Amino acid sequence: MAQMTMIQAITDALRTELRNDPNVLIFGEDVGVNGGVFRATEGLQNEFGEDRVFDTPLAESGIGGLAFGLSLQGFRPVPEIQFFGFVFEVFDQIAGQLARLRYRTGGKFHAPVTVRAPFGGGVHTPDMHADSLEGLMAQTPGLKVVIPSTPYDAKGLLISAIRDNDPVVFLEHMKLYRSFRQEVPEEEYTIPLGKAEVKREGTDVSIITYGAMVHESLKAAGELEKEGYSAEVIDLRTVSPIDIDTIIASVEKTGRAIVVQEAQKMAGVAAHVVAEINDRAILSLEAPVLRVAAPDTVFPFPQAEAVWLPNFKDVIETAKKVLTF
Amino acid sequence: MASNTKNVQFDAAAQVEKIAEQFQMFQILNEEGQVVNETAMPDLTDDQLQELMRRMVYTRILDQRSISLNRQGRLGFYAPTAGQEASQLASQFALEKEDFVLPGYRDVPQIVWHGLPLYQAFLWSRGHFEGGQIPEGVNVYVPQIIIGAQYVQAAGVALGLKKRGQKAVAITYTGDGGTSQGDFYEGINFAGAYKAPAIFIVQNNQFAISTPREKQTAAETLAQKAVAAGIPGILVDGMDPLAVYAAVSQARERAVNGEGPTLIETLTYRYGPHTMAGDDPTRYRTSDLDNEWEKKDPLVRFRKFLEAKGLWSEEKENEVIEQAKEDIKEAIKKADAAPKQKVTDLMSNMFEEMPHNLKEQYEIYQAKESK
């Protein structure tokens, strides 16, 4: 075991898979000699060579096309999109091409591609760096979308993502890259995709969340406990497909639920979670399922992040509304 | 300092002209089937020359029958190919089996001659997943609908071949309109930066649906767009099978020798509409223009060339036509026999392992289908 930040756990997962499978290729803008703009690929080119870890021209669609073409030649590409706000440049290659490769060829070809990209607010990045666009990906048949919130999860989920034989979008929250350390096993391990985790057990209300909001929700749960409320915090970990069983089991136990996301209310995956609960557990509900989400504006100018981004106070407020409905 | 430079003028006109001069049209056979460039003659045996003609005639018939089958409702999406036989088939003829073809939506003939069974091409036209189930060992992808996407993907396939150390190339096709796409430029630029073994073909049939080539770009030729990627570009008479074959052979040779990609513009024409989905070319093309290009028909000039060499006859041609018609009939029958698609089939083709939402929906549809 070693104490690792999330970024170190990601590097460790990438190193593990580069060692395990000669078909794994890592490429993107400045991921080679530079080791990535966040150091996620630091030391990897040095250890595995330019043939395995290499830089690309500055063009996201080209990077997506490269991943697609390398898949057709039996490689296991792990491309990086420098910031997920730049996904619009490569939307066709991800949603229009990679996600459909297996279906279009009736299973004759497939795309074992893991697209890594940082996202997320709270670190005062310039325009189009921090937007939460997982909702766009989650609405694309053929993709899986993974968002870890801890170093331990990041490593196990990334290894699973890379080994998956279908395309996975792996979104890394910038604020969580180095915000804390956690014990992470040095050996390889996997966490199944599509499996949520109960990060805190509780009996009065289920807080279903992902990404940086997991930590806001845990903080809120601590505060709520002081007021005598027991909140269960579920980290989705995979936002497409969502883990229905874990969500429903929790809601059936608590009878109350909120869904917490950093994305705007009209975006993200919260509406989908609410709909699934309504479909499957309405008879268990003591109150409607409410959402904590950002306002439906464009992602804020950096100085307005603090007033715009949802935080633990919003979680407490919404949880209380549901608890006292 | 200003006084020293004020009379120095950048000669913009000369620059444009000098670039255009580097992209002269490469031709071997003229409209009369005469060899006008003996030194560039590709090394093809009599059998190979006849085989190329056979494929061109066959594909002209395939186009005629496909249009007619489409009108009868026995085919779906179809983009006519008549006029482009030299551009499509002579380029494919220069390939080896190991080469990987990434076609556009009009490039069905190339993948058929590269090994995709005809009935599957028909199933693709109709919209059946079996059409995309490329047989093992046939190195092609399904026709790409998103114009330009095949270009960036070709750069990836070519890089893959290079990394595997294979002596093979990735070849891809787009049209004149497609050169305006960002992916077009990114594809040739990536392949250039990685010195990847790719051949990029632009079939300039002069119209993107109704938009003439002049409205796509102010560039004198499309071949010169290669300059932006720092790779060689060739403008070739796309109605001349020998010139197309020679250009692609040379590009392939360069590529497998590790010298990188080439962009080839084939100047050609489609005699038919853009697609069979209601396009009416009389709205945007004159009959004069049609007549002018019919004189350039690749079949006419290649037929004359071969007849002069005593390698072709009406009898041979009729044999090909009969064979084509028979094969097409068989292929349509085979396509008719393909089982109807079920929703559960579509679900099964999404992932290696179905996620739970699909599993759940699979059971629902399986129950519906078993009723």
Coordinates of N, CA and C in Angstrom, one line a residue, chain A residues 55-259:
Chain A
D55 N 3.2 12.1 -28.4 CA 2.5 13.4 -28.6 C 1.8 13.4 -29.9
T56 N 0.8 14.2 -30.0 CA 0.1 14.3 -31.3 C 0.1 15.8 -31.7
P57 N -0.2 16.1 -33.0 CA -0.5 17.4 -33.4 C -1.8 17.9 -32.5
L58 N -1.9 19.3 -32.5 CA -3.0 19.9 -31.7 C -4.3 19.8 -32.5
A59 N -5.0 18.8 -32.4 CA -6.3 18.6 -33.1 C -7.0 17.4 -32.5
E60 N -8.1 17.7 -31.8 CA -8.8 16.7 -31.0 C -9.5 15.7 -32.0
S61 N -10.1 16.2 -33.0 CA -10.7 15.2 -33.9 C -9.7 14.2 -34.5
G62 N -8.6 14.8 -34.9 CA -7.5 13.9 -35.4 C -7.1 12.8 -34.3
I63 N -7.1 13.2 -33.1 CA -6.7 12.3 -32.0 C -7.8 11.2 -31.9
G64 N -9.1 11.6 -32.0 CA -10.1 10.6 -32.0 C -10.0 9.6 -33.2
G65 N -9.7 10.2 -34.4 CA -9.6 9.4 -35.6 C -8.4 8.4 -35.5
L66 N -7.3 8.9 -34.8 CA -6.2 8.1 -34.6 C -6.6 6.9 -33.7
A67 N -7.3 7.1 -32.7 CA -7.8 6.1 -31.8 C -8.6 5.1 -32.6
F68 N -9.5 5.6 -33.4 CA -10.4 4.7 -34.2 C -9.5 3.8 -35.1
G69 N -8.6 4.4 -35.8 CA -7.8 3.7 -36.8 C -6.9 2.7 -36.1
L70 N -6.3 3.1 -35.0 CA -5.4 2.2 -34.3 C -6.2 1.0 -33.7
S71 N -7.5 1.2 -33.4 CA -8.4 0.1 -32.9 C -8.5 -0.9 -34.1
L72 N -8.7 -0.4 -35.3 CA -8.9 -1.3 -36.4 C -7.7 -2.2 -36.7
Q73 N -6.5 -1.7 -36.1 CA -5.3 -2.5 -36.3 C -4.9 -3.3 -35.0
G74 N -5.9 -3.4 -34.1 CA -5.7 -4.3 -33.0 C -5.1 -3.7 -31.8
F75 N -4.9 -2.4 -31.8 CA -4.3 -1.7 -30.6 C -5.4 -1.4 -29.6
R76 N -4.9 -1.0 -28.4 CA -5.8 -0.6 -27.3 C -5.5 0.8 -26.9
P77 N -6.1 1.8 -27.7 CA -5.7 3.2 -27.5 C -6.3 3.8 -26.2
V78 N -5.4 4.6 -25.6 CA -5.8 5.4 -24.4 C -5.5 6.9 -24.7
P79 N -6.3 7.5 -25.6 CA -6.0 8.9 -25.9 C -6.4 9.8 -24.8
E80 N -5.8 11.0 -24.8 CA -6.2 12.0 -23.8 C -6.8 13.3 -24.6
I81 N -7.8 13.8 -24.1 CA -8.3 15.1 -24.5 C -7.9 16.1 -23.4
Q82 N -7.2 17.1 -23.7 CA -6.5 17.9 -22.6 C -7.5 18.4 -21.6
F83 N -8.6 18.9 -22.1 CA -9.7 19.4 -21.2 C -11.0 19.0 -21.8
F84 N -11.9 18.5 -21.0 CA -13.1 17.9 -21.7 C -14.0 19.0 -22.4
G85 N -13.8 20.2 -22.0 CA -14.5 21.3 -22.8 C -14.1 21.3 -24.3
F86 N -13.0 20.6 -24.6 CA -12.6 20.5 -26.0 C -13.2 19.3 -26.7
V87 N -14.1 18.6 -26.0 CA -14.7 17.4 -26.6 C -15.6 17.8 -27.9
F88 N -16.0 19.0 -27.9 CA -16.9 19.4 -29.1 C -16.1 19.2 -30.4
E89 N -14.8 19.4 -30.3 CA -14.0 19.2 -31.5 C -13.9 17.7 -32.0
V90 N -14.1 16.8 -31.0 CA -14.0 15.4 -31.3 C -15.3 14.6 -31.1
F91 N -16.4 15.4 -31.1 CA -17.7 14.7 -30.8 C -18.0 13.7 -31.8
D92 N -17.7 14.0 -33.1 CA -18.1 12.9 -34.0 C -17.3 11.7 -33.8
Q93 N -16.0 11.8 -33.6 CA -15.1 10.6 -33.5 C -15.5 9.8 -32.3
I94 N -16.0 10.5 -31.2 CA -16.4 9.7 -30.0 C -17.8 9.2 -30.2
A95 N -18.7 10.1 -30.3 CA -20.2 9.7 -30.3 C -20.6 9.1 -31.7
G96 N -20.1 9.7 -32.8 CA -20.5 9.3 -34.1 C -19.7 8.1 -34.7
Q97 N -18.5 7.8 -34.1 CA -17.7 6.8 -34.7 C -17.3 5.7 -33.7
L98 N -16.5 6.0 -32.7 CA -16.1 5.0 -31.7 C -17.2 4.2 -31.1
A99 N -18.2 5.0 -30.6 CA -19.4 4.4 -29.9 C -20.2 3.5 -30.8
R100 N -20.1 3.6 -32.1 CA -20.9 2.9 -33.0 C -20.2 1.8 -33.8
L101 N -18.9 1.7 -33.6 CA -18.0 0.8 -34.4 C -18.5 -0.6 -34.3
R102 N -18.8 -1.1 -33.1 CA -19.2 -2.5 -33.0 C -20.5 -2.8 -33.6
Y103 N -21.5 -1.9 -33.4 CA -22.8 -2.0 -33.9 C -22.8 -1.9 -35.4
R104 N -22.1 -0.9 -35.9 CA -22.1 -0.7 -37.4 C -21.6 -1.9 -38.2
T105 N -20.7 -2.7 -37.5 CA -20.0 -3.8 -38.2 C -20.6 -5.1 -37.7
G106 N -21.7 -5.1 -37.0 CA -22.4 -6.3 -36.5 C -21.4 -7.1 -35.7
G107 N -20.5 -6.4 -34.9 CA -19.6 -7.1 -34.0 C -18.3 -7.5 -34.7
K108 N -18.1 -7.2 -36.0 CA -16.8 -7.6 -36.6 C -15.6 -6.8 -36.2
F109 N -15.9 -5.5 -35.9 CA -14.8 -4.7 -35.3 C -15.3 -4.1 -34.0
H110 N -14.4 -3.7 -33.2 CA -14.7 -3.0 -31.9 C -13.7 -2.0 -31.5
A111 N -14.0 -1.2 -30.6 CA -13.1 -0.1 -30.2 C -12.8 -0.2 -28.7
P112 N -11.7 -0.8 -28.4 CA -11.3 -0.9 -27.0 C -10.5 0.4 -26.6
V113 N -11.2 1.5 -26.6 CA -10.6 2.8 -26.4 C -11.0 3.4 -25.1
T114 N -10.1 4.0 -24.4 CA -10.4 4.7 -23.2 C -10.0 6.2 -23.4
V115 N -11.0 7.0 -23.5 CA -10.7 8.5 -23.7 C -10.6 9.1 -22.3
R116 N -9.4 9.5 -21.9 CA -9.2 10.2 -20.6 C -9.3 11.7 -20.8
A117 N -10.0 12.4 -19.9 CA -10.0 13.9 -19.9 C -10.3 14.5 -18.6
P118 N -9.6 15.5 -18.2 CA -9.9 16.3 -17.0 C -11.1 17.2 -17.2
F119 N -11.7 17.5 -16.1 CA -12.9 18.5 -16.2 C -13.1 18.9 -14.7
G120 N -14.1 19.8 -14.5 CA -14.5 20.1 -13.2 C -14.1 21.5 -12.7
G121 N -14.9 22.1 -11.9 CA -14.7 23.4 -11.4 C -14.1 23.5 -10.0
G122 N -13.8 24.8 -9.7 CA -13.2 25.0 -8.3 C -11.8 25.4 -8.4
V123 N -11.2 25.4 -9.6 CA -9.7 25.7 -9.6 C -9.4 26.9 -10.6
H124 N -10.5 27.7 -10.8 CA -10.3 28.9 -11.6 C -9.6 28.8 -12.9
T125 N -10.1 27.8 -13.7 CA -9.5 27.6 -15.0 C -10.2 28.6 -16.0
P126 N -9.5 28.8 -17.1 CA -10.2 29.7 -18.1 C -11.4 29.0 -18.8
D127 N -12.0 29.7 -19.6 CA -13.2 29.3 -20.3 C -13.0 27.9 -20.9
M128 N -14.1 27.1 -20.9 CA -14.1 25.8 -21.6 C -13.2 24.7 -21.1
H129 N -12.7 24.9 -19.9 CA -11.9 23.8 -19.3 C -12.6 22.9 -18.3
A130 N -13.6 23.6 -17.5 CA -14.1 22.9 -16.4 C -15.5 22.4 -16.6
D131 N -16.1 22.6 -17.7 CA -17.5 22.3 -17.9 C -17.8 20.8 -17.7
S132 N -18.9 20.5 -17.0 CA -19.3 19.1 -16.8 C -20.2 18.7 -18.0
L133 N -19.6 17.9 -18.9 CA -20.3 17.5 -20.1 C -20.6 16.0 -20.2
E134 N -20.5 15.4 -19.0 CA -20.7 13.9 -18.9 C -22.1 13.6 -19.4
G135 N -23.1 14.5 -19.3 CA -24.5 14.2 -19.7 C -24.5 13.9 -21.2
L136 N -23.7 14.7 -22.0 CA -23.7 14.4 -23.4 C -23.2 13.0 -23.8
M137 N -22.2 12.6 -23.0 CA -21.7 11.3 -23.3 C -22.6 10.2 -22.8
A138 N -23.2 10.5 -21.6 CA -24.2 9.5 -21.0 C -25.4 9.2 -21.9
Q139 N -25.7 10.2 -22.8 CA -26.8 10.0 -23.7 C -26.4 9.4 -25.0
T140 N -25.2 8.9 -25.1 CA -24.7 8.3 -26.3 C -24.7 6.8 -26.2
P141 N -25.6 6.0 -26.9 CA -25.5 4.6 -26.9 C -24.1 4.1 -27.4
G142 N -23.6 3.1 -26.7 CA -22.3 2.6 -27.1 C -21.1 3.0 -26.3
L143 N -21.4 4.0 -25.4 CA -20.3 4.5 -24.5 C -20.6 4.1 -23.1
K144 N -19.5 3.9 -22.3 CA -19.6 3.9 -20.9 C -18.9 5.2 -20.4
V145 N -19.4 5.7 -19.3 CA -18.8 7.0 -18.8 C -18.5 6.8 -17.3
V146 N -17.2 7.0 -17.0 CA -16.7 6.7 -15.6 C -16.2 8.0 -15.0
I147 N -16.5 8.2 -13.7 CA -16.1 9.4 -13.1 C -15.7 9.0 -11.6
P148 N -14.4 8.8 -11.4 CA -13.9 8.5 -10.0 C -13.9 9.7 -9.1
S149 N -13.9 9.4 -7.8 CA -13.8 10.5 -6.9 C -12.7 10.3 -5.9
T150 N -12.1 9.1 -5.9 CA -11.0 8.9 -4.9 C -9.8 8.2 -5.7
P151 N -8.6 8.3 -5.1 CA -7.4 7.7 -5.7 C -7.7 6.2 -5.9
Y152 N -8.2 5.5 -4.8 CA -8.4 4.1 -4.9 C -9.4 3.7 -6.1
D153 N -10.5 4.4 -6.2 CA -11.4 4.1 -7.3 C -10.8 4.4 -8.6
A154 N -10.0 5.6 -8.7 CA -9.5 6.0 -10.0 C -8.6 4.9 -10.5
K155 N -7.8 4.3 -9.7 CA -6.9 3.2 -10.2 C -7.6 2.0 -10.7
G156 N -8.5 1.5 -9.8 CA -9.2 0.3 -10.2 C -10.2 0.5 -11.3
L157 N -10.8 1.6 -11.4 CA -11.7 1.9 -12.5 C -11.0 2.1 -13.8
L158 N -9.8 2.8 -13.7 CA -9.1 3.0 -15.0 C -8.5 1.7 -15.6
I159 N -8.1 0.8 -14.7 CA -7.6 -0.5 -15.2 C -8.8 -1.2 -15.9
S160 N -9.9 -1.2 -15.2 CA -11.1 -1.8 -15.8 C -11.5 -1.2 -17.2
A161 N -11.4 0.2 -17.2 CA -11.8 0.9 -18.4 C -10.9 0.5 -19.6
I162 N -9.6 0.5 -19.3 CA -8.6 0.1 -20.3 C -8.9 -1.3 -20.8
R163 N -9.2 -2.2 -19.9 CA -9.4 -3.6 -20.3 C -10.7 -3.9 -21.0
D164 N -11.6 -2.9 -20.8 CA -13.0 -3.1 -21.5 C -12.8 -3.0 -23.0
N165 N -13.5 -3.9 -23.7 CA -13.3 -4.0 -25.1 C -14.3 -3.0 -25.9
D166 N -14.9 -2.1 -25.2 CA -15.8 -1.1 -25.8 C -15.3 0.2 -25.3
P167 N -15.7 1.3 -26.0 CA -15.2 2.6 -25.6 C -15.7 3.1 -24.3
V168 N -14.8 3.7 -23.5 CA -15.1 4.2 -22.2 C -14.6 5.7 -22.1
V169 N -15.4 6.6 -21.7 CA -15.0 7.9 -21.4 C -14.7 8.0 -19.9
F170 N -13.4 8.4 -19.6 CA -12.9 8.4 -18.2 C -12.6 9.8 -17.8
L171 N -13.5 10.4 -17.0 CA -13.4 11.8 -16.7 C -12.8 12.0 -15.3
E172 N -11.8 12.9 -15.3 CA -11.0 13.1 -14.1 C -11.2 14.5 -13.6
H173 N -11.8 14.6 -12.4 CA -12.1 16.0 -11.8 C -10.8 16.7 -11.4
M174 N -10.6 17.8 -12.0 CA -9.3 18.5 -11.7 C -9.1 18.9 -10.2
K175 N -10.2 19.2 -9.6 CA -10.1 19.6 -8.2 C -9.7 18.4 -7.3
L176 N -10.0 17.2 -7.8 CA -9.7 16.0 -7.0 C -8.3 15.4 -7.3
Y177 N -7.6 16.0 -8.3 CA -6.3 15.4 -8.7 C -5.3 15.3 -7.5
R178 N -5.2 16.4 -6.7 CA -4.2 16.4 -5.7 C -4.8 16.9 -4.4
S179 N -6.1 16.9 -4.2 CA -6.7 17.5 -3.0 C -6.5 16.6 -1.8
F180 N -6.3 15.3 -1.9 CA -6.1 14.5 -0.8 C -5.4 13.2 -1.2
R181 N -4.8 12.5 -0.2 CA -4.1 11.2 -0.5 C -4.9 10.1 0.2
Q182 N -4.7 8.9 -0.4 CA -5.4 7.8 0.1 C -4.6 6.5 -0.1
E183 N -4.8 5.5 0.8 CA -4.1 4.3 0.6 C -4.5 3.6 -0.7
V184 N -3.5 3.3 -1.5 CA -3.8 2.6 -2.8 C -2.9 1.4 -2.9
P185 N -3.4 0.2 -3.2 CA -2.5 -0.9 -3.3 C -1.6 -0.7 -4.5
E186 N -0.4 -1.2 -4.3 CA 0.6 -1.1 -5.4 C 0.4 -2.1 -6.5
E187 N -0.2 -3.2 -6.1 CA -0.5 -4.2 -7.1 C -1.7 -3.9 -8.0
E188 N -1.9 -4.6 -9.0 CA -3.1 -4.3 -9.9 C -4.4 -4.8 -9.2
Y189 N -5.4 -4.1 -9.4 CA -6.8 -4.6 -9.0 C -7.8 -3.8 -9.9
T190 N -9.0 -4.4 -10.0 CA -10.0 -3.7 -10.8 C -11.3 -3.5 -10.0
I191 N -12.0 -2.5 -10.4 CA -13.3 -2.2 -9.9 C -14.3 -2.3 -11.1
P192 N -15.4 -3.1 -10.9 CA -16.2 -3.3 -12.1 C -16.9 -2.0 -12.5
L193 N -17.0 -1.8 -13.8 CA -17.7 -0.6 -14.4 C -19.2 -0.8 -14.1
G194 N -19.9 0.3 -13.9 CA -21.3 0.2 -13.7 C -21.7 -0.2 -12.3
K195 N -20.7 -0.1 -11.4 CA -21.0 -0.4 -10.0 C -20.8 0.8 -9.1
A196 N -21.9 1.2 -8.4 CA -21.8 2.3 -7.5 C -21.1 1.8 -6.2
E197 N -20.8 2.7 -5.3 CA -20.3 2.3 -4.0 C -21.0 3.2 -2.9
V198 N -21.4 2.6 -1.8 CA -21.9 3.3 -0.7 C -20.7 3.9 0.1
K199 N -20.5 5.2 0.0 CA -19.4 5.7 0.6 C -19.6 6.0 2.1
R200 N -20.9 6.1 2.5 CA -21.3 6.3 3.9 C -22.6 5.7 4.1
E201 N -22.8 4.9 5.1 CA -24.1 4.3 5.3 C -25.0 5.2 6.1
G202 N -26.3 5.1 5.8 CA -27.2 6.0 6.6 C -28.6 5.4 6.4
T203 N -29.6 6.0 7.2 CA -30.9 5.4 7.2 C -32.1 6.4 6.9
D204 N -31.8 7.7 6.8 CA -32.9 8.6 6.7 C -33.0 9.2 5.3
V205 N -31.9 9.4 4.6 CA -32.0 9.9 3.2 C -30.8 9.4 2.4
S206 N -31.1 9.1 1.1 CA -30.0 8.7 0.2 C -29.5 9.9 -0.6
I207 N -28.2 10.1 -0.6 CA -27.6 11.2 -1.4 C -26.8 10.5 -2.5
I208 N -27.3 10.6 -3.7 CA -26.7 9.9 -4.9 C -25.9 10.9 -5.6
T209 N -24.7 10.7 -5.9 CA -23.8 11.7 -6.4 C -22.6 11.1 -7.1
Y210 N -21.7 12.0 -7.7 CA -20.5 11.5 -8.3 C -19.5 12.7 -8.5
G211 N -18.3 12.4 -8.7 CA -17.3 13.4 -9.0 C -16.9 14.2 -7.7
A212 N -16.7 15.5 -7.9 CA -16.3 16.3 -6.7 C -17.5 16.4 -5.7
M213 N -18.7 16.2 -6.2 CA -19.9 16.3 -5.3 C -19.9 15.2 -4.3
V214 N -19.2 14.1 -4.5 CA -19.1 13.1 -3.5 C -18.6 13.6 -2.2
H215 N -17.6 14.4 -2.3 CA -16.9 15.0 -1.1 C -17.8 16.0 -0.4
E216 N -18.5 16.8 -1.3 CA -19.4 17.8 -0.7 C -20.6 17.1 0.0
S217 N -21.0 16.0 -0.6 CA -22.1 15.2 0.0 C -21.7 14.6 1.3
L218 N -20.4 14.1 1.4 CA -19.9 13.5 2.6 C -19.8 14.5 3.7
K219 N -19.4 15.7 3.3 CA -19.2 16.8 4.3 C -20.6 17.2 4.8
A220 N -21.6 17.2 3.9 CA -23.0 17.6 4.2 C -23.5 16.5 5.2
A221 N -23.2 15.2 4.9 CA -23.7 14.1 5.7 C -23.2 14.3 7.1
G222 N -21.9 14.7 7.3 CA -21.3 14.9 8.6 C -22.1 16.0 9.3
E223 N -22.4 17.1 8.6 CA -23.2 18.2 9.3 C -24.6 17.7 9.7
L224 N -25.2 17.0 8.8 CA -26.6 16.5 9.0 C -26.6 15.6 10.2
E225 N -25.6 14.8 10.4 CA -25.5 13.9 11.5 C -25.6 14.7 12.8
K226 N -24.9 15.8 12.8 CA -24.9 16.7 14.0 C -26.3 17.1 14.4
E227 N -27.2 17.2 13.4 CA -28.6 17.6 13.6 C -29.5 16.3 13.7
G228 N -28.9 15.2 13.8 CA -29.7 14.0 14.1 C -30.2 13.3 12.8
Y229 N -29.7 13.7 11.6 CA -30.1 13.0 10.4 C -29.0 12.0 9.9
S230 N -29.4 10.8 9.5 CA -28.5 9.9 9.0 C -28.6 9.8 7.5
A231 N -27.6 10.3 6.8 CA -27.6 10.3 5.4 C -26.7 9.2 4.8
E232 N -27.2 8.5 3.8 CA -26.4 7.5 3.1 C -25.9 8.1 1.8
V233 N -24.6 8.1 1.6 CA -24.0 8.7 0.4 C -23.5 7.6 -0.6
I234 N -24.1 7.7 -1.8 CA -23.8 6.7 -2.8 C -23.0 7.4 -3.9
D235 N -21.8 6.9 -4.2 CA -20.9 7.4 -5.2 C -21.2 6.6 -6.5
L236 N -21.8 7.2 -7.5 CA -22.1 6.4 -8.7 C -20.9 5.7 -9.4
R237 N -19.8 6.4 -9.4 CA -18.5 6.0 -10.0 C -18.7 5.8 -11.5
T238 N -19.7 5.1 -12.0 CA -20.0 5.1 -13.4 C -21.3 5.8 -13.6
V239 N -21.3 6.8 -14.5 CA -22.6 7.5 -14.7 C -23.4 7.1 -15.9
S240 N -22.7 6.2 -16.7 CA -23.5 5.5 -17.7 C -22.8 4.2 -18.0
P241 N -23.4 3.0 -17.7 CA -24.8 2.9 -17.2 C -24.7 3.1 -15.7
I242 N -25.8 3.6 -15.1 CA -25.9 3.8 -13.6 C -26.3 2.5 -13.0
D243 N -25.8 2.4 -11.7 CA -26.0 1.1 -10.9 C -27.4 1.2 -10.3
I244 N -28.4 0.7 -11.0 CA -29.8 0.8 -10.5 C -29.9 0.0 -9.2
D245 N -29.4 -1.2 -9.1 CA -29.6 -2.0 -7.9 C -29.2 -1.3 -6.6
T246 N -28.0 -0.7 -6.6 CA -27.5 -0.1 -5.4 C -28.3 1.1 -5.1
I247 N -28.7 1.9 -6.1 CA -29.6 3.1 -5.8 C -30.9 2.7 -5.2
I248 N -31.6 1.7 -5.9 CA -32.9 1.3 -5.4 C -32.9 0.7 -4.0
A249 N -31.9 -0.1 -3.8 CA -31.8 -0.8 -2.4 C -31.7 0.3 -1.4
S250 N -30.9 1.4 -1.7 CA -30.7 2.4 -0.7 C -32.0 3.2 -0.5
V251 N -32.7 3.5 -1.6 CA -33.9 4.3 -1.5 C -35.0 3.5 -0.8
E252 N -35.1 2.2 -1.1 CA -36.1 1.4 -0.4 C -35.8 1.4 1.1
K253 N -34.6 1.5 1.5 CA -34.2 1.5 2.9 C -34.6 2.9 3.6
T254 N -34.2 4.0 2.9 CA -34.3 5.3 3.5 C -35.6 6.0 3.2
G255 N -36.2 5.7 2.1 CA -37.5 6.3 1.7 C -37.4 7.8 1.2
R256 N -36.2 8.3 1.2 CA -36.0 9.6 0.7 C -34.7 9.7 0.0
A257 N -34.6 10.6 -1.1 CA -33.4 10.7 -1.8 C -33.2 12.0 -2.5
I258 N -32.0 12.4 -2.6 CA -31.6 13.6 -3.5 C -30.5 13.1 -4.4
V259 N -30.4 13.8 -5.5 CA -29.3 13.5 -6.5 C -28.5 14.8 -6.6

